[in-house]
JSON list of N, CA and C in Angstrom, two decimals:
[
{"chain": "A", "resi": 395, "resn": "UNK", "atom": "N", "xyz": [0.84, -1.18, 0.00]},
{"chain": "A", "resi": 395, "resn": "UNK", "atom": "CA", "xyz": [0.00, 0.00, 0.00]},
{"chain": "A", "resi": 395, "resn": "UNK", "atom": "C", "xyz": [0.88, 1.24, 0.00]},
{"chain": "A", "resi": 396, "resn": "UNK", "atom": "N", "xyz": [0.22, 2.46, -0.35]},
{"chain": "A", "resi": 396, "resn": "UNK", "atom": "CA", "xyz": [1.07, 3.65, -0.55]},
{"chain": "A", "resi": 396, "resn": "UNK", "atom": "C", "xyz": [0.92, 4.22, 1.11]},
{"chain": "A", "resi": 397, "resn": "UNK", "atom": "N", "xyz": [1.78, 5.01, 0.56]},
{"chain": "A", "resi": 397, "resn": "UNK", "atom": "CA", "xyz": [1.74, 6.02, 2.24]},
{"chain": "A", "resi": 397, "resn": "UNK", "atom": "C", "xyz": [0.49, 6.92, 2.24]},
{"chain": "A", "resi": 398, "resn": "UNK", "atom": "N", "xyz": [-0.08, 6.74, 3.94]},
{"chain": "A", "resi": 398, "resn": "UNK", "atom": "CA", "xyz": [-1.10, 7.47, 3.76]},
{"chain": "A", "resi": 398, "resn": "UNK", "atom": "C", "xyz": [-1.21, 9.07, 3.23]},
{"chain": "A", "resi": 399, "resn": "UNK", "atom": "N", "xyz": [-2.09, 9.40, 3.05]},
{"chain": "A", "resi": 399, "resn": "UNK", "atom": "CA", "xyz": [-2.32, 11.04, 2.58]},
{"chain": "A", "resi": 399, "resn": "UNK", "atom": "C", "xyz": [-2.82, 11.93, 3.55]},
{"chain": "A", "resi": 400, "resn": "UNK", "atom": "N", "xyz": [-2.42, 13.65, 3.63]},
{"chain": "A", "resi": 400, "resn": "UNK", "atom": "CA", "xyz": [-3.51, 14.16, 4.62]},
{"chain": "A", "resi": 400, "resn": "UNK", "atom": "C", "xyz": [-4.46, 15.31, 3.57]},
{"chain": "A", "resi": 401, "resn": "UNK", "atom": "N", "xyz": [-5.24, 14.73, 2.12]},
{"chain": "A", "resi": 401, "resn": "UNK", "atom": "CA", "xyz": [-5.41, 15.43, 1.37]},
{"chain": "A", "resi": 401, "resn": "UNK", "atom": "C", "xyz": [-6.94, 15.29, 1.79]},
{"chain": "A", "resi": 402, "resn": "UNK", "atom": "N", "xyz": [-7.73, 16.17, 1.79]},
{"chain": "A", "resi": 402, "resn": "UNK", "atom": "CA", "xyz": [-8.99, 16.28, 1.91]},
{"chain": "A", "resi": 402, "resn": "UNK", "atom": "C", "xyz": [-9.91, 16.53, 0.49]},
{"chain": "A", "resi": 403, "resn": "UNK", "atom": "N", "xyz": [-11.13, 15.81, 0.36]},
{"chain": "A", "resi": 403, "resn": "UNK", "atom": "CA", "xyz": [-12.16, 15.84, -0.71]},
{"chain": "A", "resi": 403, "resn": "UNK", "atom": "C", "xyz": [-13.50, 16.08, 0.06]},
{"chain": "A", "resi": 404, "resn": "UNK", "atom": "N", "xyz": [-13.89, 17.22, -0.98]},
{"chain": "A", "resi": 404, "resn": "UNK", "atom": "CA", "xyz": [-15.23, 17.80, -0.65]},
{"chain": "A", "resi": 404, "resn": "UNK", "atom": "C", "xyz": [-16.20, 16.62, -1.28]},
{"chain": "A", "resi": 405, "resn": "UNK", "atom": "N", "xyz": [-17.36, 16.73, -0.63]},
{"chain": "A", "resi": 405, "resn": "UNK", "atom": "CA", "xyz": [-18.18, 15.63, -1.56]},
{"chain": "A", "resi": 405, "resn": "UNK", "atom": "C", "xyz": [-19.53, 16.14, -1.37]},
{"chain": "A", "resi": 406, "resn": "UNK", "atom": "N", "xyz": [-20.80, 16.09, -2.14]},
{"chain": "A", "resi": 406, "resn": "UNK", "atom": "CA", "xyz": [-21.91, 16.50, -1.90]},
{"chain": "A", "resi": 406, "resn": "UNK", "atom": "C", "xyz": [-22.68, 15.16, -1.28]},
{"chain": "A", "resi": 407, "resn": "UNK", "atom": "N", "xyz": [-23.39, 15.60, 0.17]},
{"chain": "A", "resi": 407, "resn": "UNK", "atom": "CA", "xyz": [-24.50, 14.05, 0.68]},
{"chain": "A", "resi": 407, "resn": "UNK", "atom": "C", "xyz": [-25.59, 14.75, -0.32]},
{"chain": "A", "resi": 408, "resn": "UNK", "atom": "N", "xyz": [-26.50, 13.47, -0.10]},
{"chain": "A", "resi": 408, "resn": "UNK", "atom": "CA", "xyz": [-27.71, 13.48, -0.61]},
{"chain": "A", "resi": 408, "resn": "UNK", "atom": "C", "xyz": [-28.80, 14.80, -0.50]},
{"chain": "A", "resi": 409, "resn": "UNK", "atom": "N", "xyz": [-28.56, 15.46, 0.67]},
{"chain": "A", "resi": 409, "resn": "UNK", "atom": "CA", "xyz": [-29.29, 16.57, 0.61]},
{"chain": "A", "resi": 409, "resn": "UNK", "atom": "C", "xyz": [-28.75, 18.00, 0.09]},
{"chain": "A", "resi": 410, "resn": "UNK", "atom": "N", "xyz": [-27.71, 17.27, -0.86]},
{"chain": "A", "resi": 410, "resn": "UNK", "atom": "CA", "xyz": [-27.29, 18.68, -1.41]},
{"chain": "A", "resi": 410, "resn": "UNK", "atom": "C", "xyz": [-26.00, 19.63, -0.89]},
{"chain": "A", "resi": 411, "resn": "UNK", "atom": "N", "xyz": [-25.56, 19.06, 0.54]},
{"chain": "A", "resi": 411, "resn": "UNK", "atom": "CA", "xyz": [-24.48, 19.93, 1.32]},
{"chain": "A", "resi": 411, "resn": "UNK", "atom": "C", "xyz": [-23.17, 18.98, 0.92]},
{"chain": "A", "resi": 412, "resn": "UNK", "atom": "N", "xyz": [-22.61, 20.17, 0.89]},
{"chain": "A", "resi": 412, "resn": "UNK", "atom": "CA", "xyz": [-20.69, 19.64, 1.24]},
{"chain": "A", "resi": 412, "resn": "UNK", "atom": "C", "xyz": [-20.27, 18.80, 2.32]},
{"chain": "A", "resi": 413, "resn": "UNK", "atom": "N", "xyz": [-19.56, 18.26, 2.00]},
{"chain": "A", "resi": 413, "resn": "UNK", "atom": "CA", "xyz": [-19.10, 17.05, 3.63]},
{"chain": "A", "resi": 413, "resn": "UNK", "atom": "C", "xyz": [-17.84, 16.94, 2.86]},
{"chain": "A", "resi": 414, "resn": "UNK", "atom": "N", "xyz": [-16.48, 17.43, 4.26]},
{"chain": "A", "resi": 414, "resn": "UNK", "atom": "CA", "xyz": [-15.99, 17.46, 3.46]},
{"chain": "A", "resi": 414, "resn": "UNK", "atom": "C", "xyz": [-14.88, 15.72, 4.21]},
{"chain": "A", "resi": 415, "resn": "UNK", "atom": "N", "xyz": [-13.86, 14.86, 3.36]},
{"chain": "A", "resi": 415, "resn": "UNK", "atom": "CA", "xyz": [-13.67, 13.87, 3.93]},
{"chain": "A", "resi": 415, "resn": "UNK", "atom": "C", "xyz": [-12.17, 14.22, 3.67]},
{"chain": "A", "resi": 416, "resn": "UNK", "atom": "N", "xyz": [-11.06, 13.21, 4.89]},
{"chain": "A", "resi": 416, "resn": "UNK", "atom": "CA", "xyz": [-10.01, 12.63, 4.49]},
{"chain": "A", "resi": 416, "resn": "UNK", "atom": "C", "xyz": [-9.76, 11.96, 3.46]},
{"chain": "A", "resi": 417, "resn": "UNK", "atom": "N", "xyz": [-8.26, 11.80, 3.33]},
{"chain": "A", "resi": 417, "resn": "UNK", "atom": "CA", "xyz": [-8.07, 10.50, 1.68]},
{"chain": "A", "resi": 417, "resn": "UNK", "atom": "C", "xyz": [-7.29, 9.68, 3.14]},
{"chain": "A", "resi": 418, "resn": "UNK", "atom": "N", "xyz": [-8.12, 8.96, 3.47]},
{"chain": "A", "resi": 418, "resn": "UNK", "atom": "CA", "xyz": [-7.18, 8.17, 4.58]},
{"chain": "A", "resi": 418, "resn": "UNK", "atom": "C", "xyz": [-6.12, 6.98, 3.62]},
{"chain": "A", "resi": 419, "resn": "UNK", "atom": "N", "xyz": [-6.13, 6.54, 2.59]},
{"chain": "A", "resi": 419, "resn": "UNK", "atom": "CA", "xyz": [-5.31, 5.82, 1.82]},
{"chain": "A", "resi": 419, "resn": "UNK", "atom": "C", "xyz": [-5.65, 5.53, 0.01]},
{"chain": "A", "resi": 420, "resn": "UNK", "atom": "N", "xyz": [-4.86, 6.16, -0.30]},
{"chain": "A", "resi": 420, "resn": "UNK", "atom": "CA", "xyz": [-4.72, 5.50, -2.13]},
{"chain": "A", "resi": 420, "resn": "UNK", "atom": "C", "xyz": [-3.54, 4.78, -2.75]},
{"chain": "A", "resi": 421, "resn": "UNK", "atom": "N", "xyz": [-4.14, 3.50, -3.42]},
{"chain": "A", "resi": 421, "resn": "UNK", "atom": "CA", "xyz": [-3.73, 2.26, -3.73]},
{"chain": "A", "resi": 421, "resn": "UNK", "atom": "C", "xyz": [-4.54, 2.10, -5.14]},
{"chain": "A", "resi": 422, "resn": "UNK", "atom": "N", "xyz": [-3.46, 1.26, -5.85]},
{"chain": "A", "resi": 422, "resn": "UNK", "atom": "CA", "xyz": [-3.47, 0.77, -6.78]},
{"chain": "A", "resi": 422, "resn": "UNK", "atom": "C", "xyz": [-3.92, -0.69, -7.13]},
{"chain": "A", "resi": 423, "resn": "UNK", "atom": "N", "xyz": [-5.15, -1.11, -7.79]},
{"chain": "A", "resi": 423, "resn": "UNK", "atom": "CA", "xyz": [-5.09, -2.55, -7.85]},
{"chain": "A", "resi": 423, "resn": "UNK", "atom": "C", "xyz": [-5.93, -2.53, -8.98]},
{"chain": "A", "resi": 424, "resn": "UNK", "atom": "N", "xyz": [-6.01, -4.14, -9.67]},
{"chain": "A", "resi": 424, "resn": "UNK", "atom": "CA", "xyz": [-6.19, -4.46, -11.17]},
{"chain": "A", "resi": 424, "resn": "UNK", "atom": "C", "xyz": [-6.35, -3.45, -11.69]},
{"chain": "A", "resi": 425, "resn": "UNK", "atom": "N", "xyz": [-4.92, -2.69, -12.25]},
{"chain": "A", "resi": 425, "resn": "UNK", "atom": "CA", "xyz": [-4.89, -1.65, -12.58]},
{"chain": "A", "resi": 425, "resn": "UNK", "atom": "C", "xyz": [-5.81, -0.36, -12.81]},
{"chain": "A", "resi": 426, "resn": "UNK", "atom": "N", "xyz": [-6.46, -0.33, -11.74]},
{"chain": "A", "resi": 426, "resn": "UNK", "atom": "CA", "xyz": [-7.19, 0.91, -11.58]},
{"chain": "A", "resi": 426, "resn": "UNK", "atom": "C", "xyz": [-6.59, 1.80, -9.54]},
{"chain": "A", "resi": 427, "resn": "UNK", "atom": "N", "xyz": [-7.02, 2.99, -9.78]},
{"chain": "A", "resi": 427, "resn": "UNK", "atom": "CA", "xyz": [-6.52, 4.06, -8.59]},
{"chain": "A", "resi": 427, "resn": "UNK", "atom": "C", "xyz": [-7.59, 3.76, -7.46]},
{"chain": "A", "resi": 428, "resn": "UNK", "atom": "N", "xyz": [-7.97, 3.51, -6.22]},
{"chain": "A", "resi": 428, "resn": "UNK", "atom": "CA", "xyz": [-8.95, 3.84, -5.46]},
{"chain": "A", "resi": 428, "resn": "UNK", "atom": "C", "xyz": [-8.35, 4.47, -4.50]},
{"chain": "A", "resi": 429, "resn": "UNK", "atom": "N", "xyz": [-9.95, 5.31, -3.81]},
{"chain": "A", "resi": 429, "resn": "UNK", "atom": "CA", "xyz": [-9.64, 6.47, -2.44]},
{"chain": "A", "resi": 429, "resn": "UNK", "atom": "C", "xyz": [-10.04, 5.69, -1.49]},
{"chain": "A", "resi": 430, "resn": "UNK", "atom": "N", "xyz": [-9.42, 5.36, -0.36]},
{"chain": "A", "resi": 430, "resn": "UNK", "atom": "CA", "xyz": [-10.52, 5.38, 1.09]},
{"chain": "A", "resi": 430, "resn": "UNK", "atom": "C", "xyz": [-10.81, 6.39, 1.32]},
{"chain": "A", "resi": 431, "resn": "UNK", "atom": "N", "xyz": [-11.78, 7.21, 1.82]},
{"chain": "A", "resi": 431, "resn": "UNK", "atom": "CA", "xyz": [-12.08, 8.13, 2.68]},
{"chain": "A", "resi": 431, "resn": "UNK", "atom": "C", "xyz": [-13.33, 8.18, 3.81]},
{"chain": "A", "resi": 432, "resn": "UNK", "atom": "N", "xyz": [-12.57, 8.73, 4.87]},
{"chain": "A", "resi": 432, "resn": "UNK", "atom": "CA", "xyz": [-12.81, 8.74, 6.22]},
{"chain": "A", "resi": 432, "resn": "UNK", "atom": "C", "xyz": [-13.78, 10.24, 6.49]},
{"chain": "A", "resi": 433, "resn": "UNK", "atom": "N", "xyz": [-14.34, 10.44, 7.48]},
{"chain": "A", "resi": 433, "resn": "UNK", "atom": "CA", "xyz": [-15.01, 11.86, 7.90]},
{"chain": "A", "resi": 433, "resn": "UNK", "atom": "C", "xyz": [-13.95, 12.59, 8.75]},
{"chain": "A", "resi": 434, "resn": "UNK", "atom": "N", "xyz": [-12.92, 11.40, 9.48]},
{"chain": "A", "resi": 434, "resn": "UNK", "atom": "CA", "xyz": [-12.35, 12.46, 10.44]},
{"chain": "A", "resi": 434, "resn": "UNK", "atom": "C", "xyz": [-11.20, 11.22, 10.98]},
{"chain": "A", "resi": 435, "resn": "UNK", "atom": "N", "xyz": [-10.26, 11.38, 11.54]},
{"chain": "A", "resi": 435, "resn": "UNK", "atom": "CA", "xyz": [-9.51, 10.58, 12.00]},
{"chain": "A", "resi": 435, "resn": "UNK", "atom": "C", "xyz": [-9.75, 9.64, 12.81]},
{"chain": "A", "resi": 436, "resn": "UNK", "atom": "N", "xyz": [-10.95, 9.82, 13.66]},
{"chain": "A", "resi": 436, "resn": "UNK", "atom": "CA", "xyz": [-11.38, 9.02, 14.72]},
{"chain": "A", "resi": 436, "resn": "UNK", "atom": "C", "xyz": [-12.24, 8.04, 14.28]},
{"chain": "A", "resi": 437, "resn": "UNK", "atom": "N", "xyz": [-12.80, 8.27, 13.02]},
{"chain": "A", "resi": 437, "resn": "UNK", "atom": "CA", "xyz": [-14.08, 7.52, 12.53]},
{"chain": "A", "resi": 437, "resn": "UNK", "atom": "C", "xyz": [-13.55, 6.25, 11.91]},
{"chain": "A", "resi": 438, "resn": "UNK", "atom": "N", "xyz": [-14.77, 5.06, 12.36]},
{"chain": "A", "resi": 438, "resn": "UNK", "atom": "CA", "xyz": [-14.49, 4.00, 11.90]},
{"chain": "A", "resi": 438, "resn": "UNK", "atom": "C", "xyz": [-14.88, 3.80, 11.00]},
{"chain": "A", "resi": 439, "resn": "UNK", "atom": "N", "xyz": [-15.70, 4.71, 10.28]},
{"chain": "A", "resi": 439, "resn": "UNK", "atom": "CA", "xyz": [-16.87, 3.69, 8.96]},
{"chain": "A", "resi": 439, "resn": "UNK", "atom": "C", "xyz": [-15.36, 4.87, 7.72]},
{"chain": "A", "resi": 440, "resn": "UNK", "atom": "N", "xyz": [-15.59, 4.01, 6.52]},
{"chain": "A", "resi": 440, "resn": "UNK", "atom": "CA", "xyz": [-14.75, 4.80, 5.41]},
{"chain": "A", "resi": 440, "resn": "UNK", "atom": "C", "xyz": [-15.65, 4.55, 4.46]},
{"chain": "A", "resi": 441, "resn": "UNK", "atom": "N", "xyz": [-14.86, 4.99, 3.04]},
{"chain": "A", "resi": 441, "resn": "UNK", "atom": "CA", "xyz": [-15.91, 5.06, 1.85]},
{"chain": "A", "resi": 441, "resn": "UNK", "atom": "C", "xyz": [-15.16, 4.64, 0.83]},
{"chain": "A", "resi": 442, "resn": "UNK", "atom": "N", "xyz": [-15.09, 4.15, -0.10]},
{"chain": "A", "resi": 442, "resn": "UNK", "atom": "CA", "xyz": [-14.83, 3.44, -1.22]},
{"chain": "A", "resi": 442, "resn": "UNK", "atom": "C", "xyz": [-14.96, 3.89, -2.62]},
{"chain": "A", "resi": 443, "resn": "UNK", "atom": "N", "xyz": [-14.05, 4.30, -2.99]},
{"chain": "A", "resi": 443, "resn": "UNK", "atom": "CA", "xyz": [-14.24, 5.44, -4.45]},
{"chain": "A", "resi": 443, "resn": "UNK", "atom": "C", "xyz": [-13.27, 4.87, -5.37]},
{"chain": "A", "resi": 444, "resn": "UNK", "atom": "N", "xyz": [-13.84, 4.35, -6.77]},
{"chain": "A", "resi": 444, "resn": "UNK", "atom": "CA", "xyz": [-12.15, 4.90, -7.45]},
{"chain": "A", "resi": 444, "resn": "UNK", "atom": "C", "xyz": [-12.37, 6.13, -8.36]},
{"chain": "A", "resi": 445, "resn": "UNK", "atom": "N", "xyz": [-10.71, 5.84, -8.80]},
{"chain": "A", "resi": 445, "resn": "UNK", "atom": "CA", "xyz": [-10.88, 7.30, -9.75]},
{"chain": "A", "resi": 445, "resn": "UNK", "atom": "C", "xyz": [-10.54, 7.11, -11.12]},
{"chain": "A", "resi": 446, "resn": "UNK", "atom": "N", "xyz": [-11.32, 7.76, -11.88]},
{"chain": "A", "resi": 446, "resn": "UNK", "atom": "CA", "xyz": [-11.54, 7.68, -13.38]},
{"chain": "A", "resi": 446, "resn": "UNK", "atom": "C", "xyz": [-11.24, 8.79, -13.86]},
{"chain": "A", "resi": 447, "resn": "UNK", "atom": "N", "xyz": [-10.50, 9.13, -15.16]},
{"chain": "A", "resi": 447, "resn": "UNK", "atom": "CA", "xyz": [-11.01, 10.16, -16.23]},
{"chain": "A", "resi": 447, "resn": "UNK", "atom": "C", "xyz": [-12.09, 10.00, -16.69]},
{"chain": "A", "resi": 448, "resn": "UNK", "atom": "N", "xyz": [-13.31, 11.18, -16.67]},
{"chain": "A", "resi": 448, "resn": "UNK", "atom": "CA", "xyz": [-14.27, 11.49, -17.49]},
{"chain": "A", "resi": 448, "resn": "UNK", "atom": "C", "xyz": [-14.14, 13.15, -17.97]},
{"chain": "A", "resi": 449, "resn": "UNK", "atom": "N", "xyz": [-13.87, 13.24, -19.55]},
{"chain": "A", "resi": 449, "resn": "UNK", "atom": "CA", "xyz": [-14.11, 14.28, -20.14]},
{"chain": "A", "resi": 449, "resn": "UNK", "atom": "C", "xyz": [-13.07, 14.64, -19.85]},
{"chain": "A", "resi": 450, "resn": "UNK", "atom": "N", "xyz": [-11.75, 14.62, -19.76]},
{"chain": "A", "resi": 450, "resn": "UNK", "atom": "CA", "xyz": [-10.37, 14.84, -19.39]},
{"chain": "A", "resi": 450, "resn": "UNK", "atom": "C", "xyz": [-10.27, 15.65, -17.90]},
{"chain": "A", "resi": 451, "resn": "UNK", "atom": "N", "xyz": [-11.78, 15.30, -17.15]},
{"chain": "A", "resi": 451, "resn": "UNK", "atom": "CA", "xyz": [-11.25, 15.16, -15.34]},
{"chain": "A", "resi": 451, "resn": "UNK", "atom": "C", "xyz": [-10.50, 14.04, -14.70]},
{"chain": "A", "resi": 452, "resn": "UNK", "atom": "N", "xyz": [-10.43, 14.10, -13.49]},
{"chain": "A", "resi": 452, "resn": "UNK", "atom": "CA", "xyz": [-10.38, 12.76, -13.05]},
{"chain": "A", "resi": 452, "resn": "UNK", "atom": "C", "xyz": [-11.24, 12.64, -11.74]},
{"chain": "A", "resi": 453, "resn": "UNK", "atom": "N", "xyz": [-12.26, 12.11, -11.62]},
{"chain": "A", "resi": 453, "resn": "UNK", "atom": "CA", "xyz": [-13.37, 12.02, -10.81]},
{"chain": "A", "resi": 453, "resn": "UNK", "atom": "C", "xyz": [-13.70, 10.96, -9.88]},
{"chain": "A", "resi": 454, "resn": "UNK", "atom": "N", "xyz": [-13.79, 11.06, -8.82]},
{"chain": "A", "resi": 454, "resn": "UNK", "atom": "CA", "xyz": [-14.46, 9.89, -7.79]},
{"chain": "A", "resi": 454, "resn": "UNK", "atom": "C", "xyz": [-15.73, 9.19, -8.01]},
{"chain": "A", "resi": 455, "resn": "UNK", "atom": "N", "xyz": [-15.83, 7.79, -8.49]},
{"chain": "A", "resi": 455, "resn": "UNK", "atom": "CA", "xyz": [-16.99, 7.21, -8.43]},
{"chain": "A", "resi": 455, "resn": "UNK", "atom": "C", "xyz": [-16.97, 6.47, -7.39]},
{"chain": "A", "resi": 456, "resn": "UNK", "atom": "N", "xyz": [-18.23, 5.93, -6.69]},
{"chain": "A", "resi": 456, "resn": "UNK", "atom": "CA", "xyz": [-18.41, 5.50, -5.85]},
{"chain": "A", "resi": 456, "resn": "UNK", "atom": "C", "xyz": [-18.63, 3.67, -6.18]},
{"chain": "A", "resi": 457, "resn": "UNK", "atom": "N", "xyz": [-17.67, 2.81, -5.46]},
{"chain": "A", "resi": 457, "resn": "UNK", "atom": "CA", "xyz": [-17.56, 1.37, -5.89]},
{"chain": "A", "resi": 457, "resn": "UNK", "atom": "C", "xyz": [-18.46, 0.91, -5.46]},
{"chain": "A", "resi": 458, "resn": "UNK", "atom": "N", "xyz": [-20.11, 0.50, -6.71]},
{"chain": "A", "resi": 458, "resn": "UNK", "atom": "CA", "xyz": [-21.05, -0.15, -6.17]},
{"chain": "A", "resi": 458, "resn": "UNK", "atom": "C", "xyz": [-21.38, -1.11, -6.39]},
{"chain": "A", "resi": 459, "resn": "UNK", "atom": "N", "xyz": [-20.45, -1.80, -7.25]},
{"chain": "A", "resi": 459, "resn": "UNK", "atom": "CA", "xyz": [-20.45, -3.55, -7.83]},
{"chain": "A", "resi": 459, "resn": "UNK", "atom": "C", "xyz": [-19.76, -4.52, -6.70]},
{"chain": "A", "resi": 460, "resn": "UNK", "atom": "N", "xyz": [-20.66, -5.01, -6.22]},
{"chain": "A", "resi": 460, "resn": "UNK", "atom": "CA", "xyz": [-20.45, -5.36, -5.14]},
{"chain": "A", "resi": 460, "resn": "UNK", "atom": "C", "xyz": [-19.28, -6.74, -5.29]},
{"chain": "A", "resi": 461, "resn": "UNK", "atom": "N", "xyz": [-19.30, -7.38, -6.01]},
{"chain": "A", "resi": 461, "resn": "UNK", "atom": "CA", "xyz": [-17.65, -8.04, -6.13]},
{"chain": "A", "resi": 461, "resn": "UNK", "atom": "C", "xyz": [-16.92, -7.40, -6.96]},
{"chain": "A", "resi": 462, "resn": "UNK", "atom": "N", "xyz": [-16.73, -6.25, -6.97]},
{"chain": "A", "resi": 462, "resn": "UNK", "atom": "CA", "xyz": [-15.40, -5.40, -7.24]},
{"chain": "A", "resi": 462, "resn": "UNK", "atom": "C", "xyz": [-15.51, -4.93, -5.43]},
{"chain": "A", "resi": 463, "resn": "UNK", "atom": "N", "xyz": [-15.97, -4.47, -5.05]},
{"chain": "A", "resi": 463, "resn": "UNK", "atom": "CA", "xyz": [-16.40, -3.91, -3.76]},
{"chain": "A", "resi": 463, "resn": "UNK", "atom": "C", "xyz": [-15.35, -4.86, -2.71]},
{"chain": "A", "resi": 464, "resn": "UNK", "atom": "N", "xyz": [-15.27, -5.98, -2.89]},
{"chain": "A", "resi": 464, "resn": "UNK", "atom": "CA", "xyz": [-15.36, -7.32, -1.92]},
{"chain": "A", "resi": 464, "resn": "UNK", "atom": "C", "xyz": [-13.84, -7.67, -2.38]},
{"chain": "A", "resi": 465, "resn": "UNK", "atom": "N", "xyz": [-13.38, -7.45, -4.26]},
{"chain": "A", "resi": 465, "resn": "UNK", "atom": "CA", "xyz": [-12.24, -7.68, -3.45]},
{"chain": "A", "resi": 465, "resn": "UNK", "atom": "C", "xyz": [-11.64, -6.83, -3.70]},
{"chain": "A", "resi": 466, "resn": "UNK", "atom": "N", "xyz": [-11.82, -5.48, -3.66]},
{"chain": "A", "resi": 466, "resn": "UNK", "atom": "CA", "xyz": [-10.85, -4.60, -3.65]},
{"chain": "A", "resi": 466, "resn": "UNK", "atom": "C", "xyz": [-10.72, -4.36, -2.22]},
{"chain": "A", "resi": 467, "resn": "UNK", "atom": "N", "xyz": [-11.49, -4.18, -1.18]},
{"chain": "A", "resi": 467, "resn": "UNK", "atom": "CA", "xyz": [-11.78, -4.43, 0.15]},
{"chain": "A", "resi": 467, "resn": "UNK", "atom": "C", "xyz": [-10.60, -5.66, 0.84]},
{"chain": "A", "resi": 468, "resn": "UNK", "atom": "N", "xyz": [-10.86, -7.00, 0.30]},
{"chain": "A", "resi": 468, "resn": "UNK", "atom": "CA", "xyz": [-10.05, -7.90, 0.52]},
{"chain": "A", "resi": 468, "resn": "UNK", "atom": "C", "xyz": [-8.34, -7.82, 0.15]},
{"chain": "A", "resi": 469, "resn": "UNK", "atom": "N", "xyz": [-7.77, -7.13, -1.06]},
{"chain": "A", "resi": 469, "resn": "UNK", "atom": "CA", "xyz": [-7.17, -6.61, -0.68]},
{"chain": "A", "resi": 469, "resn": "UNK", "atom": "C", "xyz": [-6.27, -5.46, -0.14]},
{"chain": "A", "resi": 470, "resn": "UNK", "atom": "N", "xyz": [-7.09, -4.75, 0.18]},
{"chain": "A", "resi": 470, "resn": "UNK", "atom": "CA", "xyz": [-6.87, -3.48, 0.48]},
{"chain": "A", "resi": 470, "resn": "UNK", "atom": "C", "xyz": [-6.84, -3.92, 2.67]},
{"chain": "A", "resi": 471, "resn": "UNK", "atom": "N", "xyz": [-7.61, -4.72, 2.56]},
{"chain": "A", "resi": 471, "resn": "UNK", "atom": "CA", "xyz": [-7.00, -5.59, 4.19]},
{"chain": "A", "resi": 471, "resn": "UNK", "atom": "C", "xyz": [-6.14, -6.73, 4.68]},
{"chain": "A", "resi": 472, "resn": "UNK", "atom": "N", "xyz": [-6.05, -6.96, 3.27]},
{"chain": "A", "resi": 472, "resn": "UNK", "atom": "CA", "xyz": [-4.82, -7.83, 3.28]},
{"chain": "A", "resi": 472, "resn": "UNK", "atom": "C", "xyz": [-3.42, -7.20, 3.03]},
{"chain": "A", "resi": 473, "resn": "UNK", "atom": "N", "xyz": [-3.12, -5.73, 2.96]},
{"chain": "A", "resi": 473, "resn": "UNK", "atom": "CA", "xyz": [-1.79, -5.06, 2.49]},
{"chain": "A", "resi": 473, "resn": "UNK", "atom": "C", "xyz": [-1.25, -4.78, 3.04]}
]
């Protein structure tokens, strides 16, 4: 795994507001980039993003295929 980050990402919740999160770790696997991100250092729950170019950005989607989910998870706790 890479060294952690102390880079922060804004993200919109569902009702429309900013929240903004840690990059508590980015790693590389079957050749694609993913984010963990955390709310705060203390927090246990994280979030699961990778990152893509769209339209020559590079953007956070949220990993909702649930066996990509399972083993990027698997190894991302196995590292």
């Amino acid at each position: 795994m890479e060294e952690k980050m102390d880079d922060k990402v804004l993200l919109i919740n569902e009702d429309g507001q900013e929240v903004e999160f840690m990059v508590d770790d980015q790693f590389d696997f079957e050749e694609k980039t993913y984010l963990v991100l955390c709310e705060n250092e203390e927090s246990d729950d994280a979030l699961l993003f990778r990152l893509e170019e769209e339209d020559g950005e590079m953007v956070l989607k949220e990993v909702e295929d649930e066996d990509e989910f399972e083993r990027v998870s698997e190894y991302y706790f196995e590292s």
